[in-house]
PDB file of C-alpha atoms and ligand atoms in Angstrom:
ATOM      1  CA  MET A   1      29.761  63.019  26.366  1.00  0.00           C
ATOM      2  CA  GLN A   2      31.148  65.430  23.691  1.00  0.00           C
ATOM      3  CA  THR A   3      33.923  64.283  21.369  1.00  0.00           C
ATOM      4  CA  PHE A   4      36.325  66.475  19.802  1.00  0.00           C
ATOM      5  CA  LYS A   5      38.907  65.871  17.035  1.00  0.00           C
ATOM      6  CA  THR A   6      40.592  68.766  16.116  1.00  0.00           C
ATOM      7  CA  ALA A   7      43.085  71.583  18.497  1.00  0.00           C
ATOM      8  CA  LYS A   8      40.650  74.189  16.777  1.00  0.00           C
ATOM      9  CA  GLU A   9      37.320  72.699  18.171  1.00  0.00           C
ATOM     10  CA  ILE A  10      39.012  71.730  21.834  1.00  0.00           C
ATOM     11  CA  LEU A  11      40.243  75.533  22.128  1.00  0.00           C
ATOM     12  CA  GLU A  12      37.277  77.090  20.872  1.00  0.00           C
ATOM     13  CA  HIS A  13      35.185  75.057  23.460  1.00  0.00           C
ATOM     14  CA  THR A  14      37.240  75.433  26.257  1.00  0.00           C
ATOM     15  CA  GLN A  15      37.694  79.118  25.872  1.00  0.00           C
ATOM     16  CA  LYS A  16      33.753  79.308  26.119  1.00  0.00           C
ATOM     17  CA  LEU A  17      33.538  77.402  29.147  1.00  0.00           C
ATOM     18  CA  ARG A  18      36.088  79.706  30.810  1.00  0.00           C
ATOM     19  CA  GLN A  19      34.482  82.746  29.335  1.00  0.00           C
ATOM     20  CA  LYS A  20      31.218  81.463  31.204  1.00  0.00           C
ATOM     21  CA  GLY A  21      33.364  80.834  34.266  1.00  0.00           C
ATOM     22  CA  LYS A  22      33.274  77.180  34.085  1.00  0.00           C
ATOM     23  CA  THR A  23      35.916  75.388  35.967  1.00  0.00           C
ATOM     24  CA  ILE A  24      38.029  72.464  33.921  1.00  0.00           C
ATOM     25  CA  GLY A  25      39.821  69.546  35.203  1.00  0.00           C
ATOM     26  CA  PHE A  26      41.962  67.773  32.845  1.00  0.00           C
ATOM     27  CA  VAL A  27      43.221  64.269  32.561  1.00  0.00           C
ATOM     28  CA  PRO A  28      45.772  63.466  29.880  1.00  0.00           C
ATOM     29  CA  THR A  29      46.110  59.693  28.861  1.00  0.00           C
ATOM     30  CA  MET A  30      47.229  57.360  25.996  1.00  0.00           C
ATOM     31  CA  GLY A  31      44.291  55.081  26.593  1.00  0.00           C
ATOM     32  CA  ALA A  32      43.528  51.693  26.799  1.00  0.00           C
ATOM     33  CA  LEU A  33      41.782  52.749  30.061  1.00  0.00           C
ATOM     34  CA  HIS A  34      41.388  51.065  32.992  1.00  0.00           C
ATOM     35  CA  ASP A  35      40.425  51.855  36.609  1.00  0.00           C
ATOM     36  CA  GLY A  36      43.416  53.918  37.393  1.00  0.00           C
ATOM     37  CA  HIS A  37      42.826  56.224  34.943  1.00  0.00           C
ATOM     38  CA  LEU A  38      39.122  56.247  35.536  1.00  0.00           C
ATOM     39  CA  SER A  39      39.874  57.179  39.111  1.00  0.00           C
ATOM     40  CA  LEU A  40      41.440  60.683  37.763  1.00  0.00           C
ATOM     41  CA  VAL A  41      38.206  61.084  35.557  1.00  0.00           C
ATOM     42  CA  LYS A  42      36.420  60.808  38.482  1.00  0.00           C
ATOM     43  CA  LYS A  43      38.533  63.357  40.562  1.00  0.00           C
ATOM     44  CA  ALA A  44      38.484  65.729  37.710  1.00  0.00           C
ATOM     45  CA  ARG A  45      34.516  65.581  37.578  1.00  0.00           C
ATOM     46  CA  GLU A  46      34.207  66.253  41.400  1.00  0.00           C
ATOM     47  CA  ALA A  47      36.203  69.071  41.664  1.00  0.00           C
ATOM     48  CA  ASN A  48      35.075  71.232  38.587  1.00  0.00           C
ATOM     49  CA  ASP A  49      32.431  71.783  36.140  1.00  0.00           C
ATOM     50  CA  PHE A  50      33.552  69.952  33.533  1.00  0.00           C
ATOM     51  CA  ALA A  51      36.015  66.906  32.919  1.00  0.00           C
ATOM     52  CA  VAL A  52      38.175  66.410  29.915  1.00  0.00           C
ATOM     53  CA  CYS A  53      39.628  63.640  28.794  1.00  0.00           C
ATOM     54  CA  SER A  54      42.516  63.349  26.355  1.00  0.00           C
ATOM     55  CA  ILE A  55      43.438  59.955  24.805  1.00  0.00           C
ATOM     56  CA  PHE A  56      46.768  60.306  22.062  1.00  0.00           C
ATOM     57  CA  VAL A  57      49.733  57.545  22.081  1.00  0.00           C
ATOM     58  CA  ASN A  58      52.264  60.060  22.037  1.00  0.00           C
ATOM     59  CA  PRO A  59      54.577  59.194  19.602  1.00  0.00           C
ATOM     60  CA  THR A  60      57.565  61.447  21.066  1.00  0.00           C
ATOM     61  CA  GLN A  61      57.893  59.989  24.201  1.00  0.00           C
ATOM     62  CA  PHE A  62      58.849  56.398  23.147  1.00  0.00           C
ATOM     63  CA  ASN A  63      62.120  55.812  23.025  1.00  0.00           C
ATOM     64  CA  GLU A  64      61.968  52.152  21.905  1.00  0.00           C
ATOM     65  CA  SER A  65      59.289  52.307  17.923  1.00  0.00           C
ATOM     66  CA  ALA A  66      58.339  48.782  19.087  1.00  0.00           C
ATOM     67  CA  ASP A  67      56.685  49.898  22.529  1.00  0.00           C
ATOM     68  CA  PHE A  68      55.321  52.507  20.633  1.00  0.00           C
ATOM     69  CA  GLU A  69      53.667  49.770  18.084  1.00  0.00           C
ATOM     70  CA  ASN A  70      52.392  47.588  20.283  1.00  0.00           C
ATOM     71  CA  TYR A  71      50.957  50.135  22.652  1.00  0.00           C
ATOM     72  CA  PRO A  72      47.325  48.891  23.364  1.00  0.00           C
ATOM     73  CA  ARG A  73      44.988  51.070  21.528  1.00  0.00           C
ATOM     74  CA  THR A  74      41.081  50.488  22.291  1.00  0.00           C
ATOM     75  CA  LEU A  75      39.471  53.681  21.171  1.00  0.00           C
ATOM     76  CA  GLU A  76      36.092  52.389  20.986  1.00  0.00           C
ATOM     77  CA  SER A  77      35.788  50.646  24.807  1.00  0.00           C
ATOM     78  CA  ASP A  78      37.767  53.831  26.078  1.00  0.00           C
ATOM     79  CA  LEU A  79      34.962  55.836  24.746  1.00  0.00           C
ATOM     80  CA  ASN A  80      32.427  53.719  26.462  1.00  0.00           C
ATOM     81  CA  LYS A  81      34.509  53.684  29.684  1.00  0.00           C
ATOM     82  CA  LEU A  82      34.296  57.380  29.607  1.00  0.00           C
ATOM     83  CA  LYS A  83      31.028  57.730  28.807  1.00  0.00           C
ATOM     84  CA  SER A  84      30.121  55.472  31.734  1.00  0.00           C
ATOM     85  CA  ALA A  85      32.319  57.635  34.254  1.00  0.00           C
ATOM     86  CA  ASP A  86      30.231  60.688  33.263  1.00  0.00           C
ATOM     87  CA  CYS A  87      33.053  62.469  31.488  1.00  0.00           C
ATOM     88  CA  ASP A  88      31.990  65.183  29.859  1.00  0.00           C
ATOM     89  CA  ILE A  89      34.499  65.738  26.581  1.00  0.00           C
ATOM     90  CA  ALA A  90      36.727  63.406  25.431  1.00  0.00           C
ATOM     91  CA  PHE A  91      39.635  65.043  22.802  1.00  0.00           C
ATOM     92  CA  ILE A  92      41.117  62.445  20.646  1.00  0.00           C
ATOM     93  CA  PRO A  93      43.508  63.992  18.343  1.00  0.00           C
ATOM     94  CA  SER A  94      45.645  62.901  15.330  1.00  0.00           C
ATOM     95  CA  THR A  95      49.071  63.272  15.438  1.00  0.00           C
ATOM     96  CA  ALA A  96      49.188  65.804  13.059  1.00  0.00           C
ATOM     97  CA  GLU A  97      46.685  67.843  15.179  1.00  0.00           C
ATOM     98  CA  ILE A  98      49.391  67.659  18.537  1.00  0.00           C
ATOM     99  CA  PHE A  99      52.601  68.182  16.271  1.00  0.00           C
ATOM    100  CA  PRO A 100      51.741  70.086  12.663  1.00  0.00           C
ATOM    101  CA  GLU A 101      55.553  70.416  12.837  1.00  0.00           C
ATOM    102  CA  ARG A 102      58.125  68.319  14.508  1.00  0.00           C
ATOM    103  CA  ASP A 103      58.652  69.517  17.652  1.00  0.00           C
ATOM    104  CA  LYS A 104      62.359  70.066  17.990  1.00  0.00           C
ATOM    105  CA  SER A 105      62.396  72.306  21.337  1.00  0.00           C
ATOM    106  CA  GLN A 106      64.682  70.774  24.431  1.00  0.00           C
ATOM    107  CA  TYR A 107      62.115  71.697  27.304  1.00  0.00           C
ATOM    108  CA  TYR A 108      63.314  73.020  30.759  1.00  0.00           C
ATOM    109  CA  ILE A 109      62.083  70.295  32.927  1.00  0.00           C
ATOM    110  CA  GLY A 110      64.846  70.135  35.815  1.00  0.00           C
ATOM    111  CA  GLU A 111      67.412  67.810  36.807  1.00  0.00           C
ATOM    112  CA  VAL A 112      64.860  65.310  38.394  1.00  0.00           C
ATOM    113  CA  ALA A 113      64.176  64.542  34.242  1.00  0.00           C
ATOM    114  CA  SER A 114      67.346  63.286  33.916  1.00  0.00           C
ATOM    115  CA  VAL A 115      67.594  60.188  36.789  1.00  0.00           C
ATOM    116  CA  LEU A 116      65.687  56.730  36.739  1.00  0.00           C
ATOM    117  CA  GLU A 117      63.132  56.866  34.241  1.00  0.00           C
ATOM    118  CA  GLY A 118      65.260  59.770  32.167  1.00  0.00           C
ATOM    119  CA  ALA A 119      68.653  57.764  32.260  1.00  0.00           C
ATOM    120  CA  HIS A 120      66.961  54.576  31.037  1.00  0.00           C
ATOM    121  CA  ARG A 121      64.654  56.178  28.483  1.00  0.00           C
ATOM    122  CA  PRO A 122      66.327  58.934  26.932  1.00  0.00           C
ATOM    123  CA  GLY A 123      64.294  61.826  25.338  1.00  0.00           C
ATOM    124  CA  HIS A 124      60.970  60.450  27.087  1.00  0.00           C
ATOM    125  CA  PHE A 125      60.605  63.139  29.502  1.00  0.00           C
ATOM    126  CA  ASN A 126      61.009  65.678  26.826  1.00  0.00           C
ATOM    127  CA  GLY A 127      58.461  64.248  24.491  1.00  0.00           C
ATOM    128  CA  VAL A 128      56.412  64.094  27.633  1.00  0.00           C
ATOM    129  CA  ALA A 129      57.124  67.424  28.356  1.00  0.00           C
ATOM    130  CA  SER A 130      56.377  68.911  24.841  1.00  0.00           C
ATOM    131  CA  VAL A 131      52.699  66.777  24.766  1.00  0.00           C
ATOM    132  CA  VAL A 132      51.689  67.954  28.015  1.00  0.00           C
ATOM    133  CA  LYS A 133      52.541  71.485  27.248  1.00  0.00           C
ATOM    134  CA  ARG A 134      50.496  71.635  23.829  1.00  0.00           C
ATOM    135  CA  LEU A 135      47.538  69.911  25.463  1.00  0.00           C
ATOM    136  CA  LEU A 136      47.717  72.062  28.438  1.00  0.00           C
ATOM    137  CA  GLU A 137      47.184  74.927  25.835  1.00  0.00           C
ATOM    138  CA  LEU A 138      44.621  73.786  24.215  1.00  0.00           C
ATOM    139  CA  VAL A 139      42.240  72.402  26.925  1.00  0.00           C
ATOM    140  CA  LYS A 140      43.556  75.054  29.337  1.00  0.00           C
ATOM    141  CA  PRO A 141      42.277  73.441  32.399  1.00  0.00           C
ATOM    142  CA  HIS A 142      42.402  74.829  35.788  1.00  0.00           C
ATOM    143  CA  CYS A 143      43.426  71.730  37.432  1.00  0.00           C
ATOM    144  CA  ALA A 144      45.277  68.557  35.511  1.00  0.00           C
ATOM    145  CA  TYR A 145      45.429  65.350  37.238  1.00  0.00           C
ATOM    146  CA  PHE A 146      48.164  63.490  37.126  1.00  0.00           C
ATOM    147  CA  GLY A 147      48.760  59.303  38.595  1.00  0.00           C
ATOM    148  CA  LEU A 148      51.096  59.142  41.156  1.00  0.00           C
ATOM    149  CA  LYS A 149      52.012  55.596  39.455  1.00  0.00           C
ATOM    150  CA  ASP A 150      54.204  57.696  36.799  1.00  0.00           C
ATOM    151  CA  TYR A 151      55.884  59.732  40.241  1.00  0.00           C
ATOM    152  CA  GLN A 152      59.206  61.084  38.077  1.00  0.00           C
ATOM    153  CA  GLN A 153      56.632  62.042  35.478  1.00  0.00           C
ATOM    154  CA  TYR A 154      54.294  63.999  37.921  1.00  0.00           C
ATOM    155  CA  VAL A 155      57.818  65.714  39.609  1.00  0.00           C
ATOM    156  CA  VAL A 156      58.396  66.436  36.055  1.00  0.00           C
ATOM    157  CA  ILE A 157      55.579  68.217  34.795  1.00  0.00           C
ATOM    158  CA  LYS A 158      55.284  70.236  38.227  1.00  0.00           C
ATOM    159  CA  SER A 159      58.656  71.624  37.048  1.00  0.00           C
ATOM    160  CA  LEU A 160      57.367  72.093  33.669  1.00  0.00           C
ATOM    161  CA  VAL A 161      54.594  74.235  34.748  1.00  0.00           C
ATOM    162  CA  GLU A 162      56.610  76.320  37.059  1.00  0.00           C
ATOM    163  CA  ALA A 163      59.438  76.418  34.614  1.00  0.00           C
ATOM    164  CA  TYR A 164      57.047  78.038  32.084  1.00  0.00           C
ATOM    165  CA  ASN A 165      54.735  79.991  33.969  1.00  0.00           C
ATOM    166  CA  ILE A 166      51.524  77.782  32.957  1.00  0.00           C
ATOM    167  CA  ASP A 167      48.485  78.750  34.971  1.00  0.00           C
ATOM    168  CA  VAL A 168      47.258  75.616  35.949  1.00  0.00           C
ATOM    169  CA  GLU A 169      47.006  73.098  39.407  1.00  0.00           C
ATOM    170  CA  ILE A 170      48.810  69.883  39.033  1.00  0.00           C
ATOM    171  CA  GLU A 171      47.289  67.155  41.541  1.00  0.00           C
ATOM    172  CA  GLY A 172      48.950  63.693  41.955  1.00  0.00           C
ATOM    173  CA  CYS A 173      46.297  60.886  42.246  1.00  0.00           C
ATOM    174  CA  GLU A 174      47.032  57.746  44.409  1.00  0.00           C
ATOM    175  CA  ILE A 175      47.710  54.423  42.531  1.00  0.00           C
ATOM    176  CA  VAL A 176      45.265  51.910  41.740  1.00  0.00           C
ATOM    177  CA  ARG A 177      46.199  48.843  42.378  1.00  0.00           C
ATOM    178  CA  GLU A 178      44.696  44.762  41.187  1.00  0.00           C
ATOM    179  CA  THR A 179      44.476  42.771  44.587  1.00  0.00           C
ATOM    180  CA  SER A 180      47.464  41.043  43.982  1.00  0.00           C
ATOM    181  CA  GLY A 181      48.906  44.629  44.565  1.00  0.00           C
ATOM    182  CA  LEU A 182      49.956  45.191  40.720  1.00  0.00           C
ATOM    183  CA  ALA A 183      49.733  48.528  39.418  1.00  0.00           C
ATOM    184  CA  MET A 184      47.265  49.111  36.871  1.00  0.00           C
ATOM    185  CA  SER A 185      48.841  49.758  33.836  1.00  0.00           C
ATOM    186  CA  SER A 186      47.920  49.827  29.646  1.00  0.00           C
ATOM    187  CA  ARG A 187      50.744  47.511  29.426  1.00  0.00           C
ATOM    188  CA  ASN A 188      49.639  45.211  31.901  1.00  0.00           C
ATOM    189  CA  GLY A 189      47.062  44.057  28.794  1.00  0.00           C
ATOM    190  CA  ARG A 190      50.322  43.122  26.575  1.00  0.00           C
ATOM    191  CA  LEU A 191      50.492  40.424  29.713  1.00  0.00           C
ATOM    192  CA  SER A 192      49.843  36.311  30.144  1.00  0.00           C
ATOM    193  CA  SER A 193      47.487  35.655  33.369  1.00  0.00           C
ATOM    194  CA  GLU A 194      51.044  33.826  34.459  1.00  0.00           C
ATOM    195  CA  GLY A 195      52.867  37.382  33.455  1.00  0.00           C
ATOM    196  CA  MET A 196      50.134  39.392  35.602  1.00  0.00           C
ATOM    197  CA  ASP A 197      50.956  37.141  38.511  1.00  0.00           C
ATOM    198  CA  ASN A 198      54.849  37.508  38.260  1.00  0.00           C
ATOM    199  CA  ALA A 199      54.602  41.171  37.874  1.00  0.00           C
ATOM    200  CA  SER A 200      53.082  41.326  41.340  1.00  0.00           C
ATOM    201  CA  VAL A 201      56.537  40.724  42.541  1.00  0.00           C
ATOM    202  CA  LEU A 202      57.017  44.371  41.961  1.00  0.00           C
ATOM    203  CA  TYR A 203      54.503  45.782  44.324  1.00  0.00           C
ATOM    204  CA  LYS A 204      55.885  42.902  46.695  1.00  0.00           C
ATOM    205  CA  ALA A 205      59.548  44.302  46.635  1.00  0.00           C
ATOM    206  CA  LEU A 206      58.308  47.402  47.458  1.00  0.00           C
ATOM    207  CA  LEU A 207      56.556  46.527  50.760  1.00  0.00           C
ATOM    208  CA  ILE A 208      59.842  44.851  51.619  1.00  0.00           C
ATOM    209  CA  ALA A 209      61.831  48.143  51.099  1.00  0.00           C
ATOM    210  CA  GLN A 210      59.367  49.751  52.934  1.00  0.00           C
ATOM    211  CA  GLN A 211      59.611  47.202  56.124  1.00  0.00           C
ATOM    212  CA  SER A 212      63.550  46.879  56.047  1.00  0.00           C
ATOM    213  CA  MET A 213      63.273  50.968  56.293  1.00  0.00           C
ATOM    214  CA  LYS A 214      60.396  50.542  59.194  1.00  0.00           C
ATOM    215  CA  ASP A 215      62.768  47.873  61.082  1.00  0.00           C
ATOM    216  CA  GLY A 216      65.945  50.647  61.358  1.00  0.00           C
ATOM    217  CA  LYS A 217      67.822  48.938  58.517  1.00  0.00           C
ATOM    218  CA  SER A 218      70.046  51.661  55.966  1.00  0.00           C
ATOM    219  CA  VAL A 219      68.758  53.106  52.786  1.00  0.00           C
ATOM    220  CA  ALA A 220      71.278  50.924  51.283  1.00  0.00           C
ATOM    221  CA  ASP A 221      70.512  47.446  52.923  1.00  0.00           C
ATOM    222  CA  ALA A 222      66.535  48.411  52.463  1.00  0.00           C
ATOM    223  CA  GLU A 223      67.303  48.495  48.488  1.00  0.00           C
ATOM    224  CA  ASN A 224      69.466  45.520  48.751  1.00  0.00           C
ATOM    225  CA  ASP A 225      66.682  43.450  50.560  1.00  0.00           C
ATOM    226  CA  ALA A 226      64.490  44.587  47.735  1.00  0.00           C
ATOM    227  CA  ARG A 227      66.784  43.914  44.809  1.00  0.00           C
ATOM    228  CA  THR A 228      67.829  40.538  46.423  1.00  0.00           C
ATOM    229  CA  TYR A 229      64.067  39.047  46.139  1.00  0.00           C
ATOM    230  CA  LEU A 230      63.672  40.641  42.521  1.00  0.00           C
ATOM    231  CA  LYS A 231      66.786  39.037  41.480  1.00  0.00           C
ATOM    232  CA  ALA A 232      65.442  35.573  42.194  1.00  0.00           C
ATOM    233  CA  ALA A 233      61.883  36.683  40.952  1.00  0.00           C
ATOM    234  CA  PRO A 234      60.761  35.910  37.270  1.00  0.00           C
ATOM    235  CA  VAL A 235      61.290  39.936  35.992  1.00  0.00           C
ATOM    236  CA  GLU A 236      64.613  41.462  34.513  1.00  0.00           C
ATOM    237  CA  LEU A 237      65.453  44.144  36.936  1.00  0.00           C
ATOM    238  CA  GLU A 238      66.411  47.661  35.603  1.00  0.00           C
ATOM    239  CA  TYR A 239      66.390  49.531  38.885  1.00  0.00           C
ATOM    240  CA  PHE A 240      65.215  49.517  42.264  1.00  0.00           C
ATOM    241  CA  GLU A 241      66.305  52.937  44.161  1.00  0.00           C
ATOM    242  CA  ILE A 242      65.234  54.748  47.406  1.00  0.00           C
ATOM    243  CA  ARG A 243      64.837  58.214  46.718  1.00  0.00           C
ATOM    244  CA  ASN A 244      64.038  61.973  47.963  1.00  0.00           C
ATOM    245  CA  ARG A 245      60.422  62.541  47.214  1.00  0.00           C
ATOM    246  CA  GLY A 246      60.969  65.982  46.082  1.00  0.00           C
ATOM    247  CA  ASN A 247      63.536  65.774  43.619  1.00  0.00           C
ATOM    248  CA  LEU A 248      64.553  62.292  43.334  1.00  0.00           C
ATOM    249  CA  SER A 249      68.231  62.956  44.249  1.00  0.00           C
ATOM    250  CA  LYS A 250      69.896  59.899  46.371  1.00  0.00           C
ATOM    251  CA  PRO A 251      69.169  60.438  50.181  1.00  0.00           C
ATOM    252  CA  SER A 252      72.182  61.177  52.622  1.00  0.00           C
ATOM    253  CA  ILE A 253      71.339  60.904  56.198  1.00  0.00           C
ATOM    254  CA  ASN A 254      67.629  61.852  56.055  1.00  0.00           C
ATOM    255  CA  ARG A 255      65.048  58.854  56.705  1.00  0.00           C
ATOM    256  CA  ASN A 256      61.814  60.854  56.135  1.00  0.00           C
ATOM    257  CA  GLY A 257      60.172  61.803  52.921  1.00  0.00           C
ATOM    258  CA  LEU A 258      61.759  59.056  50.491  1.00  0.00           C
ATOM    259  CA  ILE A 259      60.137  56.922  48.290  1.00  0.00           C
ATOM    260  CA  ALA A 260      61.285  53.786  46.441  1.00  0.00           C
ATOM    261  CA  LEU A 261      60.979  53.576  42.769  1.00  0.00           C
ATOM    262  CA  VAL A 262      61.350  50.387  40.534  1.00  0.00           C
ATOM    263  CA  ALA A 263      61.467  49.315  36.905  1.00  0.00           C
ATOM    264  CA  ALA A 264      61.653  45.765  35.315  1.00  0.00           C
ATOM    265  CA  ARG A 265      60.830  44.180  32.390  1.00  0.00           C
ATOM    266  CA  VAL A 266      58.189  40.712  32.218  1.00  0.00           C
ATOM    267  CA  GLU A 267      57.638  38.880  29.428  1.00  0.00           C
ATOM    268  CA  GLY A 268      59.679  41.560  27.719  1.00  0.00           C
ATOM    269  CA  VAL A 269      56.837  44.406  28.905  1.00  0.00           C
ATOM    270  CA  ARG A 270      58.514  47.435  30.709  1.00  0.00           C
ATOM    271  CA  LEU A 271      56.825  47.864  34.128  1.00  0.00           C
ATOM    272  CA  ILE A 272      57.204  50.738  36.285  1.00  0.00           C
ATOM    273  CA  ASP A 273      55.845  51.038  40.298  1.00  0.00           C
ATOM    274  CA  ASN A 274      56.749  53.316  43.522  1.00  0.00           C
ATOM    275  CA  LEU A 275      55.602  53.398  47.258  1.00  0.00           C
ATOM    276  CA  PHE A 276      56.233  55.644  49.580  1.00  0.00           C
ATOM    277  CA  MET A 277      58.390  54.490  52.418  1.00  0.00           C
ATOM    278  CA  GLU A 278      56.835  55.916  55.263  1.00  0.00           C
ATOM    279  CA  SER A 279      52.772  55.631  55.619  1.00  0.00           C
ATOM    280  CA  GLU A 280      51.167  59.252  55.863  1.00  0.00           C
TER     281      GLU A 280
HETATM  282  P1  LIG B 301      49.253  56.848  30.696  1.00  0.00           P
HETATM  283  O1  LIG B 301      47.666  56.565  29.615  1.00  0.00           O
HETATM  284  O2  LIG B 301      49.590  55.760  31.029  1.00  0.00           O
HETATM  285  O3  LIG B 301      49.967  57.642  30.191  1.00  0.00           O
HETATM  286  O4  LIG B 301      48.226  57.399  31.867  1.00  0.00           O
HETATM  287  C1  LIG B 301      47.691  58.408  31.848  1.00  0.00           C
HETATM  288  C2  LIG B 301      47.635  58.982  33.565  1.00  0.00           C
HETATM  289  O5  LIG B 301      47.171  57.966  34.291  1.00  0.00           O
HETATM  290  C3  LIG B 301      48.984  58.969  33.861  1.00  0.00           C
HETATM  291  O6  LIG B 301      48.715  60.386  34.684  1.00  0.00           O
HETATM  292  C4  LIG B 301      49.025  58.287  34.888  1.00  0.00           C
HETATM  293  O7  LIG B 301      49.753  58.239  36.028  1.00  0.00           O
HETATM  294  C5  LIG B 301      47.627  57.753  35.220  1.00  0.00           C
HETATM  295  N1  LIG B 301      47.987  56.275  35.884  1.00  0.00           N
HETATM  296  C6  LIG B 301      48.029  55.068  35.304  1.00  0.00           C
HETATM  297  N2  LIG B 301      48.005  54.301  35.826  1.00  0.00           N
HETATM  298  C7  LIG B 301      47.776  54.583  37.067  1.00  0.00           C
HETATM  299  C8  LIG B 301      47.202  53.722  38.288  1.00  0.00           C
HETATM  300  N3  LIG B 301      47.278  52.433  38.569  1.00  0.00           N
HETATM  301  N4  LIG B 301      46.469  54.552  39.251  1.00  0.00           N
HETATM  302  C9  LIG B 301      46.492  55.665  38.847  1.00  0.00           C
HETATM  303  N5  LIG B 301      46.862  56.665  37.858  1.00  0.00           N
HETATM  304  C10 LIG B 301      47.537  56.030  37.139  1.00  0.00           C
END
């Protein structure tokens, strides 16, 4: 595996690969890698000549400084995991390499960026758009892989790529879960083992809503069933919402193409998860 630290190095290298007609699959991450990240690397490898994974804890997407400071940083073990996953290139830039100057741009990322996570984490998606656009310009991948675990981020990135005519395919990849159902997340590393057990109620709440919808209940009743369950659980609920999958607007009479999304804190750690309301 090759490792690059500077914007110049990665840009020159990926340009050469492109000139040779090689395809590049790209997985942007913030490190503290787990099997969810590695599933994206595997996809990138299988579908392209070269897989690039970036590790960069992006300061511009954190709206709470404590969350940024406490974000797990495990570079050495991350690089070992990437090697074992046969990743071809690791890109591990410093903040100065990605943002030589403060990026003050307001990105056009559509209405979808203003609801749910956008409403609870002001500025978050603008920061995500800023770093993803910069990384795509440097890595110049044919396809970039994003986890559906961050479903709203996936929709926002698709809207960013369309708005700025960026020539890249965006692929959404399935959520990898622990056996308890808890979605894997770098932030889980900050939970005690009891916290890990408690956090699995998020997935259970999503299943409750899915079952309620299957039983023919209204969207509002399905949301309430899940919220009632979560309010009695050892988590602090931020939101539980059923939305249209395409643009995350509130559903009217439609019962197809819906997704439930949840955000809650467990032991002070903010976690998100989601589930399509009908199995494909
Ligand atoms: P992060 O390092 O949290 O920014 O995540 C980097 C990428 O990995 C994003 O596209 C995430 O959606 C994806 N990802 C994180 N957790 C999972 C998971 N449990 N399953 C699948 N993809 C994931």
